[in-house]
Tab-separated table of C-alpha atoms and ligand atoms in Angstrom:
chain	number	residue	atom	x	y	z
A	21	MET	CA	6.458	-10.937	21.453
A	22	GLU	CA	5.680	-11.502	17.882
A	23	ARG	CA	2.244	-12.304	16.276
A	24	ASP	CA	2.622	-16.036	15.757
A	25	GLU	CA	3.809	-16.565	19.198
A	26	PHE	CA	1.136	-14.319	20.854
A	27	ASP	CA	-1.704	-16.116	18.686
A	28	ALA	CA	-0.518	-19.563	19.675
A	29	LEU	CA	-0.333	-18.518	23.247
A	30	LEU	CA	-3.870	-17.202	23.177
A	31	PHE	CA	-5.321	-20.253	21.274
A	32	ARG	CA	-3.523	-22.695	23.746
A	33	HIS	CA	-4.875	-20.459	26.785
A	34	ALA	CA	-8.517	-20.723	25.468
A	35	HIS	CA	-8.115	-24.537	25.080
A	36	GLU	CA	-6.646	-24.890	28.646
A	37	LEU	CA	-9.655	-23.022	29.974
A	38	GLY	CA	-12.104	-25.582	28.450
A	39	ALA	CA	-13.127	-23.979	24.974
A	40	THR	CA	-13.404	-26.545	22.412
A	41	THR	CA	-10.792	-25.318	19.893
A	42	LEU	CA	-10.556	-26.461	16.187
A	43	GLN	CA	-7.769	-25.777	13.729
A	44	GLY	CA	-7.739	-26.008	9.926
A	45	ILE	CA	-11.349	-25.114	9.722
A	46	ASN	CA	-12.907	-22.632	7.275
A	47	VAL	CA	-16.187	-20.976	8.255
A	48	ARG	CA	-18.223	-20.641	5.128
A	49	ASN	CA	-21.073	-18.676	6.571
A	50	VAL	CA	-23.089	-17.673	9.642
A	51	ILE	CA	-26.363	-19.462	10.082
A	52	PHE	CA	-29.447	-17.572	10.865
A	53	GLU	CA	-32.880	-18.625	12.078
A	54	GLU	CA	-35.672	-16.113	12.026
A	55	GLY	CA	-33.111	-13.246	11.922
A	56	ARG	CA	-31.023	-14.560	14.831
A	57	ALA	CA	-27.328	-15.868	14.333
A	58	VAL	CA	-27.481	-19.443	15.691
A	59	GLY	CA	-24.117	-20.901	14.556
A	60	VAL	CA	-21.745	-21.351	11.566
A	61	ARG	CA	-21.318	-23.780	8.651
A	62	ALA	CA	-17.768	-24.962	8.817
A	63	ALA	CA	-15.585	-26.971	6.578
A	64	ALA	CA	-12.109	-28.521	6.099
A	65	ASP	CA	-10.042	-29.373	3.031
A	66	ASP	CA	-10.551	-32.996	3.592
A	67	GLY	CA	-14.264	-32.778	2.923
A	68	TRP	CA	-15.311	-32.497	6.468
A	69	GLU	CA	-18.307	-30.140	6.697
A	70	ARG	CA	-20.567	-29.568	9.637
A	71	ASP	CA	-22.928	-27.044	11.177
A	72	LEU	CA	-21.857	-25.967	14.576
A	73	PHE	CA	-24.385	-24.272	16.868
A	74	ALA	CA	-23.923	-21.645	19.554
A	75	ARG	CA	-25.794	-19.270	21.940
A	76	VAL	CA	-23.892	-16.287	20.329
A	77	VAL	CA	-21.620	-16.053	17.231
A	78	VAL	CA	-18.456	-13.752	17.543
A	79	ASP	CA	-16.919	-12.901	14.231
A	80	ALA	CA	-13.239	-12.493	14.598
A	81	SER	CA	-12.419	-13.251	10.967
A	82	GLY	CA	-10.085	-10.283	10.672
A	83	ARG	CA	-9.955	-8.146	7.503
A	84	ARG	CA	-11.969	-10.864	5.686
A	85	CYS	CA	-15.010	-9.638	7.542
A	86	LEU	CA	-17.038	-12.760	7.199
A	87	LEU	CA	-20.323	-11.643	8.689
A	88	ALA	CA	-20.238	-8.021	7.603
A	89	LYS	CA	-19.755	-9.125	3.947
A	90	GLN	CA	-22.555	-11.715	4.244
A	91	LEU	CA	-24.895	-9.166	5.834
A	92	ARG	CA	-23.435	-6.574	3.212
A	93	MET	CA	-22.737	-3.882	5.997
A	94	LYS	CA	-19.231	-3.038	5.455
A	95	GLN	CA	-18.519	0.571	4.538
A	96	LYS	CA	-15.157	1.570	2.904
A	97	ASP	CA	-13.590	4.512	4.406
A	98	ALA	CA	-14.028	7.458	1.986
A	99	ASP	CA	-11.127	9.490	3.409
A	100	PHE	CA	-8.393	6.710	3.658
A	101	ASN	CA	-7.665	5.053	0.439
A	102	GLN	CA	-4.567	3.598	1.476
A	103	TYR	CA	-2.172	1.200	-0.071
A	104	SER	CA	0.459	-0.730	1.513
A	105	ILE	CA	3.453	-2.936	0.457
A	106	TRP	CA	5.775	-4.690	2.994
A	107	SER	CA	8.018	-7.726	3.496
A	108	TRP	CA	10.674	-9.217	5.745
A	109	PHE	CA	14.277	-8.284	5.405
A	110	ARG	CA	17.630	-9.512	6.498
A	111	ASP	CA	20.786	-7.424	6.760
A	112	VAL	CA	19.199	-4.209	7.158
A	113	ALA	CA	21.343	-1.494	8.908
A	114	PRO	CA	21.055	-1.886	12.753
A	115	HIS	CA	19.273	0.642	14.660
A	116	PRO	CA	21.778	3.110	16.412
A	117	PRO	CA	23.095	2.008	19.925
A	118	GLY	CA	20.571	2.226	22.579
A	119	GLN	CA	17.561	2.107	20.314
A	120	GLU	CA	17.813	-1.688	19.541
A	121	GLY	CA	14.428	-3.322	19.334
A	122	MET	CA	12.483	-0.168	18.906
A	123	VAL	CA	9.971	0.578	16.181
A	124	PHE	CA	11.146	3.163	13.733
A	125	PHE	CA	8.940	5.282	11.565
A	126	HIS	CA	10.244	7.170	8.474
A	127	PHE	CA	8.590	10.222	6.975
A	128	LEU	CA	8.660	10.158	3.085
A	129	GLY	CA	7.910	13.758	2.307
A	130	LEU	CA	4.875	12.713	0.520
A	131	GLU	CA	1.279	13.238	1.552
A	132	ARG	CA	-0.447	10.510	3.344
A	133	ALA	CA	2.599	8.238	3.245
A	134	TRP	CA	5.043	6.805	5.850
A	135	ALA	CA	7.116	3.768	6.439
A	136	TRP	CA	7.760	1.358	9.272
A	137	HIS	CA	10.862	-0.615	10.346
A	138	ILE	CA	10.087	-3.167	12.920
A	139	PRO	CA	12.841	-5.562	14.205
A	140	LEU	CA	11.529	-9.146	14.695
A	141	ARG	CA	13.662	-12.206	16.029
A	142	ASP	CA	16.772	-13.659	14.431
A	143	GLY	CA	18.047	-10.595	12.710
A	144	VAL	CA	14.840	-10.232	10.499
A	145	SER	CA	12.760	-6.868	10.227
A	146	SER	CA	9.318	-6.144	9.023
A	147	ILE	CA	9.699	-3.134	6.558
A	148	GLY	CA	6.823	-1.571	4.693
A	149	VAL	CA	5.259	1.426	3.270
A	150	VAL	CA	1.842	3.108	3.220
A	151	THR	CA	0.721	5.648	0.760
A	152	ASP	CA	-2.318	6.924	-1.113
A	153	LYS	CA	-3.496	4.369	-3.374
A	154	ALA	CA	-3.860	6.945	-6.120
A	155	ASP	CA	-0.115	7.708	-5.925
A	156	PHE	CA	0.608	4.074	-6.523
A	157	GLN	CA	-1.915	4.004	-9.268
A	158	LYS	CA	-0.434	6.923	-11.113
A	159	SER	CA	3.195	6.068	-10.656
A	160	GLY	CA	2.974	3.437	-13.387
A	161	LYS	CA	5.514	1.341	-11.423
A	162	THR	CA	5.346	-2.275	-10.261
A	163	PRO	CA	4.680	-2.628	-6.580
A	164	GLU	CA	8.520	-3.433	-5.989
A	165	GLU	CA	9.584	-0.466	-8.075
A	166	PHE	CA	7.127	1.785	-6.136
A	167	PHE	CA	8.593	0.503	-2.863
A	168	ASP	CA	12.089	1.358	-3.932
A	169	SER	CA	10.949	4.747	-5.066
A	170	LEU	CA	9.562	5.505	-1.626
A	171	VAL	CA	12.824	4.201	0.085
A	172	ALA	CA	14.774	6.792	-2.162
A	173	ARG	CA	12.751	9.584	-0.672
A	174	ASN	CA	14.310	9.338	2.771
A	175	ARG	CA	18.231	9.286	3.248
A	176	THR	CA	18.015	7.482	6.601
A	177	PHE	CA	15.799	4.975	4.916
A	178	VAL	CA	18.002	4.466	2.066
A	179	HIS	CA	20.768	3.766	4.510
A	180	VAL	CA	18.663	1.233	6.418
A	181	MET	CA	17.819	-0.579	2.967
A	182	GLU	CA	21.374	-0.631	1.531
A	183	GLY	CA	22.375	-4.147	2.158
A	184	ALA	CA	18.876	-5.469	2.827
A	185	LYS	CA	17.834	-8.865	1.381
A	186	ARG	CA	14.050	-9.755	1.107
A	187	THR	CA	13.318	-13.234	2.651
A	188	ARG	CA	9.517	-13.263	2.195
A	189	PRO	CA	7.193	-12.576	-0.804
A	190	TRP	CA	5.666	-9.063	-0.939
A	191	TRP	CA	2.432	-8.672	1.094
A	192	ILE	CA	0.057	-5.881	-0.511
A	193	GLU	CA	-3.035	-4.484	1.098
A	194	ALA	CA	-5.300	-1.868	-0.332
A	195	ASP	CA	-8.425	-0.069	0.634
A	196	TYR	CA	-8.182	-1.430	4.096
A	197	SER	CA	-9.836	1.407	6.285
A	198	TYR	CA	-13.510	0.587	6.874
A	199	GLN	CA	-16.209	0.391	9.451
A	200	MET	CA	-19.516	-1.422	9.745
A	201	GLU	CA	-23.056	-0.126	9.648
A	202	ARG	CA	-23.671	-2.246	12.677
A	203	VAL	CA	-21.383	-3.989	15.167
A	204	ALA	CA	-23.741	-6.412	16.905
A	205	GLY	CA	-27.211	-7.911	16.293
A	206	PRO	CA	-29.416	-10.691	17.473
A	207	GLY	CA	-27.056	-13.354	18.434
A	208	TRP	CA	-23.989	-11.954	16.953
A	209	LEU	CA	-21.220	-9.562	17.800
A	210	LEU	CA	-18.043	-8.393	15.625
A	211	VAL	CA	-14.484	-8.010	17.273
A	212	GLY	CA	-11.201	-6.923	16.046
A	213	ASP	CA	-10.568	-6.191	12.339
A	214	ALA	CA	-13.925	-7.915	11.650
A	215	PHE	CA	-15.482	-4.956	13.340
A	216	ARG	CA	-13.496	-1.906	12.066
A	217	PHE	CA	-10.070	-1.088	10.647
A	218	VAL	CA	-8.252	2.043	11.126
A	219	ASP	CA	-4.883	2.880	9.192
A	220	PRO	CA	-2.205	1.214	11.194
A	221	ILE	CA	0.060	4.210	11.786
A	222	PHE	CA	-0.311	4.094	15.539
A	223	SER	CA	-0.411	0.227	15.686
A	224	SER	CA	-3.841	0.313	16.982
A	225	GLY	CA	-4.981	-2.986	15.543
A	226	VAL	CA	-4.142	-5.428	18.321
A	227	ASP	CA	-5.412	-2.747	21.145
A	228	VAL	CA	-8.682	-2.858	19.158
A	229	ALA	CA	-8.775	-6.638	18.864
A	230	LEU	CA	-7.981	-7.410	22.348
A	231	TYR	CA	-10.119	-4.782	24.013
A	232	SER	CA	-13.240	-5.493	21.760
A	233	ALA	CA	-12.984	-9.198	22.441
A	234	SER	CA	-12.814	-8.523	26.133
A	235	PHE	CA	-15.800	-6.150	26.010
A	236	ALA	CA	-17.593	-8.622	23.952
A	237	HIS	CA	-17.293	-11.254	26.520
A	238	GLU	CA	-18.597	-8.808	29.198
A	239	ALA	CA	-21.481	-7.930	26.965
A	240	ILE	CA	-22.408	-11.575	26.384
A	241	LEU	CA	-22.243	-12.503	30.099
A	242	ARG	CA	-24.252	-9.479	30.858
A	243	SER	CA	-27.024	-10.424	28.315
A	244	TRP	CA	-27.243	-13.850	29.874
A	245	GLU	CA	-27.638	-12.424	33.303
A	246	GLU	CA	-30.217	-9.752	32.023
A	247	GLY	CA	-32.028	-12.290	29.826
A	248	ARG	CA	-31.940	-9.896	26.930
A	249	GLU	CA	-29.278	-8.743	24.632
A	250	ASP	CA	-30.324	-5.384	23.189
A	251	ALA	CA	-29.014	-3.139	26.062
A	252	ALA	CA	-25.744	-5.032	26.651
A	253	PHE	CA	-25.005	-5.396	22.859
A	254	GLY	CA	-25.936	-1.724	22.285
A	255	ASP	CA	-23.495	-0.703	25.005
A	256	TYR	CA	-20.817	-2.756	23.537
A	257	GLU	CA	-21.348	-1.130	20.192
A	258	ARG	CA	-21.045	2.358	21.568
A	259	ARG	CA	-18.198	1.610	23.832
A	260	VAL	CA	-15.974	0.127	21.107
A	261	ASN	CA	-16.890	2.612	18.592
A	262	GLU	CA	-16.220	5.598	20.771
A	263	GLY	CA	-12.716	4.274	21.643
A	264	VAL	CA	-11.879	3.569	17.986
A	265	ASP	CA	-13.182	6.919	17.053
A	266	VAL	CA	-10.221	8.352	19.095
A	267	TRP	CA	-7.718	6.296	17.055
A	268	TYR	CA	-9.384	7.323	13.947
A	269	GLU	CA	-9.371	11.036	14.740
A	270	THR	CA	-5.779	10.875	15.898
A	271	THR	CA	-4.988	9.144	12.477
A	272	ALA	CA	-6.728	11.737	10.480
A	273	LEU	CA	-4.937	14.690	12.316
A	274	PHE	CA	-1.645	12.954	11.784
A	275	TYR	CA	-2.342	12.850	7.972
A	276	GLN	CA	-3.307	16.601	8.129
A	277	LEU	CA	0.029	17.572	9.509
A	278	GLN	CA	2.623	14.865	10.311
A	279	GLN	CA	5.100	17.168	12.068
A	280	LEU	CA	2.544	18.174	14.550
A	281	PHE	CA	2.948	14.908	16.415
A	282	GLY	CA	6.728	15.230	16.567
A	283	ARG	CA	6.407	18.706	17.838
A	284	PHE	CA	3.759	17.733	20.669
A	285	ALA	CA	5.914	14.774	21.521
A	286	LEU	CA	8.997	17.011	22.281
A	287	GLN	CA	7.062	19.560	24.403
A	288	ARG	CA	7.413	18.983	27.984
A	289	ASP	CA	3.758	20.072	28.587
A	290	HIS	CA	2.450	17.447	26.055
A	291	ARG	CA	4.882	14.640	26.024
A	292	ALA	CA	3.378	12.519	28.713
A	293	ASP	CA	-0.085	12.785	27.205
A	294	VAL	CA	1.067	11.889	23.587
A	295	ALA	CA	2.840	8.772	25.019
A	296	ARG	CA	-0.080	7.825	27.234
A	297	SER	CA	-2.660	8.252	24.266
A	298	LEU	CA	-0.538	6.166	21.822
A	299	GLN	CA	-0.113	3.247	24.502
A	300	GLY	CA	-3.724	2.480	23.752
A	301	ASN	CA	-7.147	1.596	25.700
A	302	PRO	CA	-9.055	4.788	24.346
A	303	TYR	CA	-12.311	3.018	25.695
A	304	ASP	CA	-11.422	3.802	29.441
A	305	PRO	CA	-13.161	7.114	30.145
A	306	VAL	CA	-10.073	8.753	31.843
A	307	ASN	CA	-7.990	7.751	28.941
A	308	GLN	CA	-10.492	8.906	26.441
A	309	ALA	CA	-10.964	12.279	28.110
A	310	ARG	CA	-6.991	12.757	28.045
A	311	SER	CA	-6.830	11.830	24.456
A	312	ARG	CA	-9.718	14.009	23.403
A	313	ARG	CA	-8.204	16.987	25.427
A	314	LEU	CA	-4.864	16.370	23.561
A	315	LEU	CA	-6.564	16.118	20.296
A	316	SER	CA	-8.353	19.328	20.851
A	317	GLU	CA	-5.188	21.199	21.730
A	318	MET	CA	-3.439	19.725	18.558
A	319	ARG	CA	-6.373	20.860	16.342
A	320	SER	CA	-6.076	24.362	17.763
A	321	ALA	CA	-2.267	24.414	16.877
A	322	TYR	CA	-3.127	22.923	13.480
A	323	GLU	CA	-5.692	25.794	13.004
A	324	GLU	CA	-3.027	28.397	13.976
A	325	ILE	CA	-0.552	26.835	11.570
A	326	ILE	CA	-2.864	26.623	8.667
A	327	SER	CA	-4.010	30.279	9.040
A	328	ASP	CA	-0.524	31.742	9.070
A	329	PRO	CA	1.214	31.600	5.715
A	330	ARG	CA	4.583	32.343	7.373
A	331	ASN	CA	4.519	29.430	9.795
A	332	LEU	CA	7.300	27.122	9.054
A	333	LEU	CA	5.130	24.002	9.350
A	334	ARG	CA	2.523	25.370	6.875
A	335	PRO	CA	4.018	23.919	3.778
A	336	GLY	CA	3.496	20.270	5.221
A	337	ALA	CA	-0.107	20.903	6.152
A	338	LEU	CA	-3.036	19.456	4.403
A	339	ASP	CA	-6.275	21.612	4.634
A	340	PRO	CA	-9.152	19.896	6.622
A	341	ALA	CA	-10.521	18.379	3.311
A	342	GLY	CA	-7.207	16.549	2.940
A	343	THR	CA	-5.703	18.595	0.148
A	344	ARG	CA	-2.523	20.851	0.168
A	345	SER	CA	-3.379	24.137	1.523
A	346	SER	CA	-2.895	27.135	-0.851
A	347	GLY	CA	-1.056	30.460	0.007
B	18	LIG	C1	-0.037	-3.051	6.833
B	18	LIG	C2	-0.439	-3.320	8.181
B	18	LIG	C3	0.362	-3.084	9.273
B	18	LIG	C4	-0.159	-3.271	10.645
B	18	LIG	N1	0.744	-2.950	11.644
B	18	LIG	C5	0.229	-3.311	12.905
B	18	LIG	C6	1.082	-2.923	13.988
B	18	LIG	O1	2.217	-2.586	13.871
B	18	LIG	N2	0.471	-3.152	15.324
B	18	LIG	C7	-0.706	-3.532	15.484
B	18	LIG	O2	-1.165	-3.680	16.614
B	18	LIG	N3	-1.598	-3.849	14.336
B	18	LIG	C8	-1.141	-3.793	13.271
B	18	LIG	N4	-1.892	-3.984	12.133
B	18	LIG	C9	-3.244	-4.500	12.366
B	18	LIG	C10	-3.278	-5.889	12.890
B	18	LIG	O3	-2.503	-6.789	12.093
B	18	LIG	C11	-4.769	-6.316	13.006
B	18	LIG	O4	-5.582	-5.149	13.575
B	18	LIG	C12	-4.793	-7.536	13.991
B	18	LIG	O5	-4.263	-8.576	13.557
B	18	LIG	C13	-6.565	-7.844	14.120
B	18	LIG	O6	-6.541	-8.926	14.877
B	18	LIG	P1	-7.848	-9.841	14.586
B	18	LIG	O7	-7.726	-10.991	15.561
B	18	LIG	O8	-8.984	-9.109	14.567
B	18	LIG	O9	-7.560	-10.398	13.071
B	18	LIG	P2	-6.549	-11.393	12.457
B	18	LIG	O10	-5.229	-11.223	13.121
B	18	LIG	O11	-6.497	-10.975	10.959
B	18	LIG	O12	-7.038	-12.773	12.686
B	18	LIG	C14	-8.230	-13.185	11.966
B	18	LIG	C15	-8.136	-14.748	12.037
B	18	LIG	O13	-9.429	-15.281	11.486
B	18	LIG	C16	-9.023	-16.325	10.579
B	18	LIG	N5	-10.148	-16.416	9.617
B	18	LIG	C17	-10.572	-15.533	8.800
B	18	LIG	N6	-11.634	-15.921	7.963
B	18	LIG	C18	-11.943	-17.175	8.456
B	18	LIG	C19	-12.944	-18.158	8.191
B	18	LIG	N7	-13.722	-17.750	7.203
B	18	LIG	N8	-12.872	-19.308	8.739
B	18	LIG	C20	-11.959	-19.502	9.793
B	18	LIG	N9	-10.983	-18.637	10.066
B	18	LIG	C21	-11.057	-17.596	9.486
B	18	LIG	C22	-7.827	-15.907	9.944
B	18	LIG	O14	-7.045	-17.139	9.297
B	18	LIG	C23	-7.021	-15.277	11.187
B	18	LIG	O15	-6.299	-16.363	11.792
B	18	LIG	C24	-1.425	-3.819	10.738
B	18	LIG	C25	-2.260	-4.027	9.653
B	18	LIG	C26	-1.725	-3.851	8.384
B	18	LIG	C27	-2.741	-4.134	7.238
């Protein structure tokens, strides 16, 4: 299911369960009284403006990070300074028989870079590239020229894009990995991208959004039962951060040595664990332990590769500081 249908389904479901739902409303800011979030100031284009009050404010404003910006607690990720450009295309080469509908990734032979090809409905595909922002800046190219130059780095990708026609404007995102100093406070919680964003290589975004929303719901109910927020909201913060840390560390390791994932995914001993880890829900203790075990084995393999100048994967490896290893 695609995002617009999925979002509409969630919205309708909330309405059917009795929630008051408003559309076309822009929340300007969260209202605080004596340090506690008590509601939001909302406005519409037609001049409608109102203060809406609530027992708890949950910020789900995505990468606009409304409350984190208001409280100045957004921390840009120092290690992932990524740049992404993408759009929707028609007439891309079809996937090979038997692989219709699958998501394809293309390696681009460039550090910290990759491309996605996601078939959508009606013959349209979402295709985009991610790279280090510095590589775009020093290229001196326009975003479109830069996109084309990345396509040209991979023969399969060239084949996919040969007859492609763009049907939407380009979307561009930069500096998009970040976390927050705090995830919850008196009367407020952050969920989804409003709480944290990790580079999307493993499609973790919707996993984070849905699980954090569900855990925020549990934390709010618990705080009402207990008559206090600090323990419930503190547990929420720990739980979501511990899970997203797994996504983050998996992503960081991928960028250190992209081929490692392909190698582990093909090994009989690890294939199931790789698949299970990438399916998501790293907040569950059993899943988290499995993913951490896998990460630890991958790190050992990475250390072995990086310390052996003759290892065939060594030229593709970045050292732990994220630079090309010498020797
Ligand atoms: C390049 C790229 C590729 C990605 N690929 C994938 C992928 O393949 N798979 C995956 O799972 N995730 C992917 N993601 C991440 C995914 O899009 C997000 O993690 C996910 O959409 C987060 O959901 P959300 O509900 O937190 O935020 P959003 O989906 O951004 O929703 C936030 C909503 O809040 C509304 N809003 C914002 N501010 C206000 C305001 N002031 N007042 C009222 N409403 C407001 C917005 O209009 C929007 O409707 C990708 C992200 C990027 C940048």
